[in-house]
PDB file of C-alpha atoms and ligand atoms in Angstrom:
ATOM      1  CA  MET A   1      30.478  51.216 -37.999  1.00  0.00           C
ATOM      2  CA  ASP A   2      31.019  47.483 -37.562  1.00  0.00           C
ATOM      3  CA  ILE A   3      31.251  46.081 -34.027  1.00  0.00           C
ATOM      4  CA  LEU A   4      31.477  42.438 -33.004  1.00  0.00           C
ATOM      5  CA  GLY A   5      28.330  41.495 -31.079  1.00  0.00           C
ATOM      6  CA  ILE A   6      28.453  38.453 -28.808  1.00  0.00           C
ATOM      7  CA  ASP A   7      25.624  36.752 -26.928  1.00  0.00           C
ATOM      8  CA  ILE A   8      26.724  34.422 -24.141  1.00  0.00           C
ATOM      9  CA  GLY A   9      24.000  31.901 -23.384  1.00  0.00           C
ATOM     10  CA  GLY A  10      23.513  28.741 -21.380  1.00  0.00           C
ATOM     11  CA  SER A  11      24.111  26.464 -24.368  1.00  0.00           C
ATOM     12  CA  GLY A  12      25.859  28.580 -26.989  1.00  0.00           C
ATOM     13  CA  ILE A  13      28.154  31.568 -27.392  1.00  0.00           C
ATOM     14  CA  LYS A  14      27.098  33.346 -30.570  1.00  0.00           C
ATOM     15  CA  GLY A  15      28.746  36.186 -32.407  1.00  0.00           C
ATOM     16  CA  ALA A  16      28.497  38.214 -35.595  1.00  0.00           C
ATOM     17  CA  LEU A  17      29.725  41.518 -36.929  1.00  0.00           C
ATOM     18  CA  VAL A  18      26.976  44.094 -36.720  1.00  0.00           C
ATOM     19  CA  ASP A  19      26.560  47.236 -38.783  1.00  0.00           C
ATOM     20  CA  THR A  20      25.525  49.447 -35.881  1.00  0.00           C
ATOM     21  CA  THR A  21      24.107  52.163 -38.126  1.00  0.00           C
ATOM     22  CA  THR A  22      21.486  49.812 -39.585  1.00  0.00           C
ATOM     23  CA  GLY A  23      21.250  47.177 -36.831  1.00  0.00           C
ATOM     24  CA  THR A  24      21.890  44.371 -39.300  1.00  0.00           C
ATOM     25  CA  LEU A  25      24.443  41.560 -39.331  1.00  0.00           C
ATOM     26  CA  SER A  26      27.339  42.251 -41.644  1.00  0.00           C
ATOM     27  CA  SER A  27      28.895  38.787 -41.373  1.00  0.00           C
ATOM     28  CA  GLU A  28      27.746  35.229 -40.926  1.00  0.00           C
ATOM     29  CA  ARG A  29      26.883  34.209 -37.374  1.00  0.00           C
ATOM     30  CA  ILE A  30      29.249  31.822 -35.592  1.00  0.00           C
ATOM     31  CA  LYS A  31      28.073  29.735 -32.668  1.00  0.00           C
ATOM     32  CA  LEU A  32      30.423  27.876 -30.330  1.00  0.00           C
ATOM     33  CA  LEU A  33      29.247  25.643 -27.526  1.00  0.00           C
ATOM     34  CA  THR A  34      29.216  27.089 -24.037  1.00  0.00           C
ATOM     35  CA  PRO A  35      31.802  25.086 -22.074  1.00  0.00           C
ATOM     36  CA  GLN A  36      30.560  22.993 -19.162  1.00  0.00           C
ATOM     37  CA  PRO A  37      31.129  23.907 -16.416  1.00  0.00           C
ATOM     38  CA  ALA A  38      30.863  27.493 -17.700  1.00  0.00           C
ATOM     39  CA  THR A  39      33.494  28.935 -15.399  1.00  0.00           C
ATOM     40  CA  PRO A  40      34.828  32.458 -16.073  1.00  0.00           C
ATOM     41  CA  GLU A  41      38.146  31.119 -17.429  1.00  0.00           C
ATOM     42  CA  ALA A  42      36.511  28.519 -19.687  1.00  0.00           C
ATOM     43  CA  VAL A  43      33.988  30.997 -21.124  1.00  0.00           C
ATOM     44  CA  ALA A  44      36.679  33.647 -21.660  1.00  0.00           C
ATOM     45  CA  GLU A  45      38.659  31.094 -23.678  1.00  0.00           C
ATOM     46  CA  VAL A  46      35.703  30.354 -25.941  1.00  0.00           C
ATOM     47  CA  VAL A  47      35.016  34.085 -26.413  1.00  0.00           C
ATOM     48  CA  ALA A  48      38.683  34.563 -27.363  1.00  0.00           C
ATOM     49  CA  GLU A  49      38.349  31.705 -29.872  1.00  0.00           C
ATOM     50  CA  LEU A  50      35.248  33.347 -31.367  1.00  0.00           C
ATOM     51  CA  VAL A  51      37.077  36.673 -31.709  1.00  0.00           C
ATOM     52  CA  HIS A  52      39.978  34.813 -33.316  1.00  0.00           C
ATOM     53  CA  GLN A  53      37.652  33.147 -35.841  1.00  0.00           C
ATOM     54  CA  PHE A  54      36.425  36.602 -36.897  1.00  0.00           C
ATOM     55  CA  GLN A  55      40.029  37.898 -36.981  1.00  0.00           C
ATOM     56  CA  TRP A  56      38.506  40.816 -35.067  1.00  0.00           C
ATOM     57  CA  GLN A  57      40.462  43.650 -33.509  1.00  0.00           C
ATOM     58  CA  GLY A  58      37.883  46.390 -32.776  1.00  0.00           C
ATOM     59  CA  GLY A  59      35.308  46.960 -30.077  1.00  0.00           C
ATOM     60  CA  ILE A  60      33.080  44.195 -28.774  1.00  0.00           C
ATOM     61  CA  GLY A  61      29.595  44.355 -27.269  1.00  0.00           C
ATOM     62  CA  CYS A  62      28.626  41.350 -25.218  1.00  0.00           C
ATOM     63  CA  GLY A  63      25.330  40.254 -23.685  1.00  0.00           C
ATOM     64  CA  PHE A  64      25.751  38.177 -20.540  1.00  0.00           C
ATOM     65  CA  PRO A  65      23.066  36.206 -18.635  1.00  0.00           C
ATOM     66  CA  ALA A  66      23.339  37.940 -15.259  1.00  0.00           C
ATOM     67  CA  VAL A  67      22.774  41.273 -13.570  1.00  0.00           C
ATOM     68  CA  ILE A  68      25.664  43.419 -14.749  1.00  0.00           C
ATOM     69  CA  SER A  69      26.567  46.624 -12.980  1.00  0.00           C
ATOM     70  CA  SER A  70      29.554  48.589 -14.265  1.00  0.00           C
ATOM     71  CA  GLY A  71      30.829  45.455 -15.993  1.00  0.00           C
ATOM     72  CA  VAL A  72      30.605  43.261 -12.880  1.00  0.00           C
ATOM     73  CA  ALA A  73      28.344  40.180 -12.664  1.00  0.00           C
ATOM     74  CA  ARG A  74      26.117  40.358  -9.591  1.00  0.00           C
ATOM     75  CA  THR A  75      24.009  37.201  -9.975  1.00  0.00           C
ATOM     76  CA  ALA A  76      24.473  33.667 -11.283  1.00  0.00           C
ATOM     77  CA  ALA A  77      21.012  32.134 -11.667  1.00  0.00           C
ATOM     78  CA  ASN A  78      21.823  29.991 -14.706  1.00  0.00           C
ATOM     79  CA  ILE A  79      25.581  30.239 -14.856  1.00  0.00           C
ATOM     80  CA  ASP A  80      28.525  29.056 -12.799  1.00  0.00           C
ATOM     81  CA  ALA A  81      28.523  30.609  -9.291  1.00  0.00           C
ATOM     82  CA  GLY A  82      32.163  31.561  -9.847  1.00  0.00           C
ATOM     83  CA  TRP A  83      30.975  34.530 -11.939  1.00  0.00           C
ATOM     84  CA  ILE A  84      29.599  36.495  -9.005  1.00  0.00           C
ATOM     85  CA  GLY A  85      31.773  39.552  -8.403  1.00  0.00           C
ATOM     86  CA  VAL A  86      33.804  39.012 -11.576  1.00  0.00           C
ATOM     87  CA  ASN A  87      34.407  42.072 -13.742  1.00  0.00           C
ATOM     88  CA  VAL A  88      33.284  40.460 -16.991  1.00  0.00           C
ATOM     89  CA  GLU A  89      34.406  43.437 -19.052  1.00  0.00           C
ATOM     90  CA  ASP A  90      37.947  43.268 -17.699  1.00  0.00           C
ATOM     91  CA  LEU A  91      38.086  39.473 -18.068  1.00  0.00           C
ATOM     92  CA  LEU A  92      36.905  39.457 -21.685  1.00  0.00           C
ATOM     93  CA  SER A  93      38.993  42.502 -22.648  1.00  0.00           C
ATOM     94  CA  ALA A  94      42.104  40.755 -21.290  1.00  0.00           C
ATOM     95  CA  ALA A  95      41.239  37.450 -22.996  1.00  0.00           C
ATOM     96  CA  THR A  96      40.539  39.018 -26.405  1.00  0.00           C
ATOM     97  CA  GLY A  97      42.781  42.084 -26.455  1.00  0.00           C
ATOM     98  CA  CYS A  98      39.714  44.109 -27.521  1.00  0.00           C
ATOM     99  CA  ALA A  99      37.734  46.738 -25.617  1.00  0.00           C
ATOM    100  CA  CYS A 100      34.562  45.016 -24.397  1.00  0.00           C
ATOM    101  CA  LEU A 101      31.271  46.405 -23.176  1.00  0.00           C
ATOM    102  CA  VAL A 102      29.198  43.868 -21.231  1.00  0.00           C
ATOM    103  CA  VAL A 103      25.478  44.242 -20.469  1.00  0.00           C
ATOM    104  CA  ASN A 104      22.695  41.919 -19.360  1.00  0.00           C
ATOM    105  CA  ASP A 105      21.694  39.705 -22.311  1.00  0.00           C
ATOM    106  CA  ALA A 106      17.984  40.542 -22.173  1.00  0.00           C
ATOM    107  CA  ASP A 107      18.748  44.263 -21.948  1.00  0.00           C
ATOM    108  CA  ALA A 108      20.834  43.905 -25.112  1.00  0.00           C
ATOM    109  CA  ALA A 109      18.060  42.018 -26.913  1.00  0.00           C
ATOM    110  CA  GLY A 110      15.509  44.560 -25.723  1.00  0.00           C
ATOM    111  CA  VAL A 111      17.503  47.516 -27.014  1.00  0.00           C
ATOM    112  CA  ALA A 112      17.703  45.888 -30.450  1.00  0.00           C
ATOM    113  CA  GLU A 113      13.965  45.127 -30.524  1.00  0.00           C
ATOM    114  CA  MET A 114      13.144  48.727 -29.570  1.00  0.00           C
ATOM    115  CA  ARG A 115      15.441  50.183 -32.212  1.00  0.00           C
ATOM    116  CA  TYR A 116      15.056  47.774 -35.099  1.00  0.00           C
ATOM    117  CA  GLY A 117      12.370  45.234 -34.230  1.00  0.00           C
ATOM    118  CA  CYS A 118       8.812  45.202 -32.922  1.00  0.00           C
ATOM    119  CA  GLY A 119       9.311  48.030 -30.435  1.00  0.00           C
ATOM    120  CA  VAL A 120      10.109  50.717 -33.007  1.00  0.00           C
ATOM    121  CA  GLY A 121       8.103  53.881 -32.309  1.00  0.00           C
ATOM    122  CA  ARG A 122       6.548  52.509 -29.111  1.00  0.00           C
ATOM    123  CA  LEU A 123       6.555  55.074 -26.300  1.00  0.00           C
ATOM    124  CA  ASP A 124       4.309  53.154 -23.905  1.00  0.00           C
ATOM    125  CA  THR A 125       5.502  50.425 -21.524  1.00  0.00           C
ATOM    126  CA  VAL A 126       7.148  47.624 -23.485  1.00  0.00           C
ATOM    127  CA  LEU A 127       8.427  44.439 -21.890  1.00  0.00           C
ATOM    128  CA  VAL A 128      10.841  42.268 -23.846  1.00  0.00           C
ATOM    129  CA  LEU A 129      11.133  38.701 -22.560  1.00  0.00           C
ATOM    130  CA  THR A 130      13.769  36.242 -23.750  1.00  0.00           C
ATOM    131  CA  LEU A 131      12.702  32.657 -23.326  1.00  0.00           C
ATOM    132  CA  GLY A 132      15.623  30.249 -23.222  1.00  0.00           C
ATOM    133  CA  THR A 133      17.572  28.491 -20.486  1.00  0.00           C
ATOM    134  CA  GLY A 134      16.113  31.138 -18.153  1.00  0.00           C
ATOM    135  CA  ILE A 135      13.716  34.021 -18.641  1.00  0.00           C
ATOM    136  CA  GLY A 136      15.362  37.342 -19.401  1.00  0.00           C
ATOM    137  CA  SER A 137      13.476  40.618 -19.170  1.00  0.00           C
ATOM    138  CA  ALA A 138      13.963  44.196 -20.299  1.00  0.00           C
ATOM    139  CA  LEU A 139      11.536  47.016 -19.575  1.00  0.00           C
ATOM    140  CA  PHE A 140      11.147  50.214 -21.623  1.00  0.00           C
ATOM    141  CA  TYR A 141       9.101  53.354 -21.213  1.00  0.00           C
ATOM    142  CA  HIS A 142       9.376  56.102 -23.810  1.00  0.00           C
ATOM    143  CA  GLY A 143      12.074  53.913 -25.311  1.00  0.00           C
ATOM    144  CA  GLN A 144      14.246  54.183 -22.189  1.00  0.00           C
ATOM    145  CA  LEU A 145      15.609  51.008 -20.669  1.00  0.00           C
ATOM    146  CA  PHE A 146      15.255  50.246 -16.966  1.00  0.00           C
ATOM    147  CA  PRO A 147      18.293  47.941 -16.694  1.00  0.00           C
ATOM    148  CA  ASN A 148      18.766  44.616 -14.929  1.00  0.00           C
ATOM    149  CA  LEU A 149      15.103  43.791 -14.372  1.00  0.00           C
ATOM    150  CA  GLU A 150      15.057  40.137 -13.264  1.00  0.00           C
ATOM    151  CA  LEU A 151      11.532  38.936 -13.905  1.00  0.00           C
ATOM    152  CA  GLY A 152      12.845  35.391 -14.236  1.00  0.00           C
ATOM    153  CA  ALA A 153      13.282  35.581 -10.455  1.00  0.00           C
ATOM    154  CA  PHE A 154       9.643  36.586  -9.958  1.00  0.00           C
ATOM    155  CA  PRO A 155       7.961  34.244  -7.420  1.00  0.00           C
ATOM    156  CA  LEU A 156       5.654  31.841  -9.221  1.00  0.00           C
ATOM    157  CA  LYS A 157       4.173  28.513  -8.122  1.00  0.00           C
ATOM    158  CA  GLY A 158       6.429  28.256  -5.083  1.00  0.00           C
ATOM    159  CA  GLY A 159       9.636  28.921  -7.014  1.00  0.00           C
ATOM    160  CA  PHE A 160      11.018  31.329  -9.586  1.00  0.00           C
ATOM    161  CA  ALA A 161       9.139  32.098 -12.794  1.00  0.00           C
ATOM    162  CA  GLU A 162      12.044  30.875 -14.929  1.00  0.00           C
ATOM    163  CA  HIS A 163      12.002  27.493 -13.195  1.00  0.00           C
ATOM    164  CA  TYR A 164       8.344  27.143 -14.177  1.00  0.00           C
ATOM    165  CA  ALA A 165       8.036  28.775 -17.571  1.00  0.00           C
ATOM    166  CA  ALA A 166      11.413  29.096 -19.346  1.00  0.00           C
ATOM    167  CA  ALA A 167      11.682  27.470 -22.783  1.00  0.00           C
ATOM    168  CA  ALA A 168      14.182  24.967 -21.366  1.00  0.00           C
ATOM    169  CA  VAL A 169      11.554  23.800 -18.858  1.00  0.00           C
ATOM    170  CA  ARG A 170       9.187  22.938 -21.714  1.00  0.00           C
ATOM    171  CA  LYS A 171      11.825  20.661 -23.199  1.00  0.00           C
ATOM    172  CA  ARG A 172      13.016  19.233 -19.907  1.00  0.00           C
ATOM    173  CA  ASP A 173       9.505  18.378 -18.684  1.00  0.00           C
ATOM    174  CA  LYS A 174       8.320  17.388 -22.185  1.00  0.00           C
ATOM    175  CA  LEU A 175       5.405  19.819 -21.952  1.00  0.00           C
ATOM    176  CA  SER A 176       3.122  20.276 -24.923  1.00  0.00           C
ATOM    177  CA  TRP A 177       3.154  23.746 -26.499  1.00  0.00           C
ATOM    178  CA  ARG A 178      -0.322  24.266 -25.051  1.00  0.00           C
ATOM    179  CA  SER A 179       0.704  23.333 -21.467  1.00  0.00           C
ATOM    180  CA  TRP A 180       3.787  25.497 -21.659  1.00  0.00           C
ATOM    181  CA  SER A 181       1.709  28.391 -22.981  1.00  0.00           C
ATOM    182  CA  LYS A 182      -0.611  28.088 -19.989  1.00  0.00           C
ATOM    183  CA  ARG A 183       2.394  28.561 -17.739  1.00  0.00           C
ATOM    184  CA  LEU A 184       3.413  31.638 -19.685  1.00  0.00           C
ATOM    185  CA  ASN A 185      -0.126  33.012 -19.446  1.00  0.00           C
ATOM    186  CA  LEU A 186       0.010  32.729 -15.652  1.00  0.00           C
ATOM    187  CA  PHE A 187       3.359  34.516 -15.668  1.00  0.00           C
ATOM    188  CA  PHE A 188       1.962  37.283 -17.898  1.00  0.00           C
ATOM    189  CA  SER A 189      -1.009  37.859 -15.598  1.00  0.00           C
ATOM    190  CA  GLU A 190       1.271  38.135 -12.546  1.00  0.00           C
ATOM    191  CA  VAL A 191       3.567  40.521 -14.386  1.00  0.00           C
ATOM    192  CA  ASP A 192       0.570  42.552 -15.496  1.00  0.00           C
ATOM    193  CA  ARG A 193      -0.473  43.099 -11.884  1.00  0.00           C
ATOM    194  CA  ILE A 194       2.725  44.964 -11.110  1.00  0.00           C
ATOM    195  CA  LEU A 195       4.047  46.416 -14.372  1.00  0.00           C
ATOM    196  CA  SER A 196       1.053  46.850 -16.721  1.00  0.00           C
ATOM    197  CA  PRO A 197       3.022  46.554 -19.953  1.00  0.00           C
ATOM    198  CA  GLU A 198       1.127  47.515 -23.116  1.00  0.00           C
ATOM    199  CA  LEU A 199       3.279  45.332 -25.350  1.00  0.00           C
ATOM    200  CA  ILE A 200       5.181  42.146 -24.556  1.00  0.00           C
ATOM    201  CA  ILE A 201       7.769  41.067 -27.136  1.00  0.00           C
ATOM    202  CA  LEU A 202       8.800  37.415 -26.917  1.00  0.00           C
ATOM    203  CA  GLY A 203      12.363  36.617 -27.915  1.00  0.00           C
ATOM    204  CA  GLY A 204      14.950  33.911 -27.390  1.00  0.00           C
ATOM    205  CA  GLY A 205      15.596  30.855 -29.548  1.00  0.00           C
ATOM    206  CA  VAL A 206      11.983  29.712 -29.250  1.00  0.00           C
ATOM    207  CA  SER A 207      10.771  32.874 -31.041  1.00  0.00           C
ATOM    208  CA  ARG A 208      11.585  31.035 -34.293  1.00  0.00           C
ATOM    209  CA  LYS A 209       8.744  28.657 -33.464  1.00  0.00           C
ATOM    210  CA  SER A 210       6.210  31.297 -32.471  1.00  0.00           C
ATOM    211  CA  ASP A 211       3.495  29.718 -34.650  1.00  0.00           C
ATOM    212  CA  LYS A 212       3.534  26.724 -32.258  1.00  0.00           C
ATOM    213  CA  PHE A 213       2.694  28.684 -29.112  1.00  0.00           C
ATOM    214  CA  MET A 214       1.483  32.193 -29.929  1.00  0.00           C
ATOM    215  CA  PRO A 215      -2.045  30.892 -30.693  1.00  0.00           C
ATOM    216  CA  PHE A 216      -2.341  29.628 -27.093  1.00  0.00           C
ATOM    217  CA  LEU A 217      -1.112  32.812 -25.434  1.00  0.00           C
ATOM    218  CA  THR A 218      -3.394  35.311 -23.749  1.00  0.00           C
ATOM    219  CA  ALA A 219      -2.464  38.519 -21.972  1.00  0.00           C
ATOM    220  CA  ARG A 220      -3.988  41.925 -21.430  1.00  0.00           C
ATOM    221  CA  ALA A 221      -0.965  43.357 -23.230  1.00  0.00           C
ATOM    222  CA  GLU A 222      -0.420  43.029 -26.952  1.00  0.00           C
ATOM    223  CA  LEU A 223       1.883  40.056 -27.622  1.00  0.00           C
ATOM    224  CA  LEU A 224       4.359  39.853 -30.494  1.00  0.00           C
ATOM    225  CA  PRO A 225       7.181  37.458 -31.372  1.00  0.00           C
ATOM    226  CA  ALA A 226      10.570  39.192 -31.546  1.00  0.00           C
ATOM    227  CA  GLY A 227      11.117  40.878 -34.908  1.00  0.00           C
ATOM    228  CA  LEU A 228      14.844  40.103 -34.829  1.00  0.00           C
ATOM    229  CA  LEU A 229      14.326  36.558 -33.544  1.00  0.00           C
ATOM    230  CA  ASN A 230      17.328  35.257 -31.654  1.00  0.00           C
ATOM    231  CA  GLN A 231      19.758  37.768 -33.207  1.00  0.00           C
ATOM    232  CA  ALA A 232      18.512  40.627 -31.067  1.00  0.00           C
ATOM    233  CA  GLY A 233      21.061  39.988 -28.292  1.00  0.00           C
ATOM    234  CA  ILE A 234      24.009  40.193 -30.681  1.00  0.00           C
ATOM    235  CA  ILE A 235      22.675  43.307 -32.399  1.00  0.00           C
ATOM    236  CA  GLY A 236      21.761  45.177 -29.210  1.00  0.00           C
ATOM    237  CA  ALA A 237      25.082  44.456 -27.503  1.00  0.00           C
ATOM    238  CA  ALA A 238      26.982  45.723 -30.545  1.00  0.00           C
ATOM    239  CA  CYS A 239      24.878  48.899 -30.780  1.00  0.00           C
ATOM    240  CA  LEU A 240      25.388  49.716 -27.107  1.00  0.00           C
ATOM    241  CA  ALA A 241      29.122  49.100 -27.459  1.00  0.00           C
ATOM    242  CA  ALA A 242      29.283  51.438 -30.468  1.00  0.00           C
ATOM    243  CA  GLU A 243      27.877  54.236 -28.281  1.00  0.00           C
ATOM    244  CA  ARG A 244      29.447  53.533 -24.946  1.00  0.00           C
ATOM    245  CA  LEU A 245      32.935  52.447 -25.984  1.00  0.00           C
ATOM    246  CA  ALA A 246      33.159  55.545 -28.191  1.00  0.00           C
ATOM    247  CA  VAL A 247      32.475  57.727 -25.129  1.00  0.00           C
ATOM    248  CA  VAL A 248      35.258  56.010 -23.181  1.00  0.00           C
ATOM    249  CA  ASP A 249      37.866  56.372 -25.951  1.00  0.00           C
TER     250      ASP A 249
HETATM  251  C1  LIG B 301      19.347  35.629 -15.516  1.00  0.00           C
HETATM  252  C2  LIG B 301      19.090  36.905 -16.291  1.00  0.00           C
HETATM  253  C3  LIG B 301      19.149  36.623 -17.765  1.00  0.00           C
HETATM  254  C4  LIG B 301      18.203  35.493 -18.121  1.00  0.00           C
HETATM  255  C5  LIG B 301      18.261  35.131 -19.593  1.00  0.00           C
HETATM  256  C6  LIG B 301      18.379  34.562 -15.968  1.00  0.00           C
HETATM  257  O1  LIG B 301      18.634  33.367 -15.317  1.00  0.00           O
HETATM  258  O2  LIG B 301      19.195  35.840 -14.126  1.00  0.00           O
HETATM  259  O3  LIG B 301      20.025  37.895 -15.929  1.00  0.00           O
HETATM  260  O4  LIG B 301      18.826  37.788 -18.481  1.00  0.00           O
HETATM  261  O5  LIG B 301      18.493  34.348 -17.375  1.00  0.00           O
HETATM  262  O6  LIG B 301      19.508  34.642 -19.959  1.00  0.00           O
END
């Protein structure tokens, strides 16, 4: 079954049709710029434009960069504060005329990595991190997701981990790949103290450049770049929508 998967990020809003039986894209990917400021109304308009460009009328799965409980955004670390308390599912369903399922963006990416990427067959503790504007995290044990884990908000160096080690920080502070990797290594060792993951999968846009930084990374856990690269969020959101929207119908 095809579902439109959408990944709302700090810089881009990306979408593609996903064949949810195989976890592969069944259309080209379209990326529109995230409006600034990224208020609920402005983002909903861009999502509606994306849906229009696909001429899409079915279900939609959407990854969103915040804690999402029952469709409602509970945090706004890297997005407009106006999102807190907004029912993102209702907003996007109204804007697009399509039934929308909304989940945390890293949870969506994690689900896709576990089903179709590097996490396939792994029953031990797997942590999927998305490195982008912030740091997203999704934790799995026996393939089961523990939702809305916010490791980007983990205290590190007097602030939050994502303010110290996100991919955007590397660019902003013009850090070398080696210096940025050192920051990630510190983050991994702190995370290891409390979660003891056996595998850490690194996703987000920067996963395309894994050859630049993977050689500098060290962790007790096995480290792998995301198998689905930056498409995991789109694929995972669509797969979850295929299951959960079907239950609602
Ligand atoms: C948000 C997370 C999100 C991550 C990646 C963080 O700032 O708090 O919910 O998963 O960014 O987008």
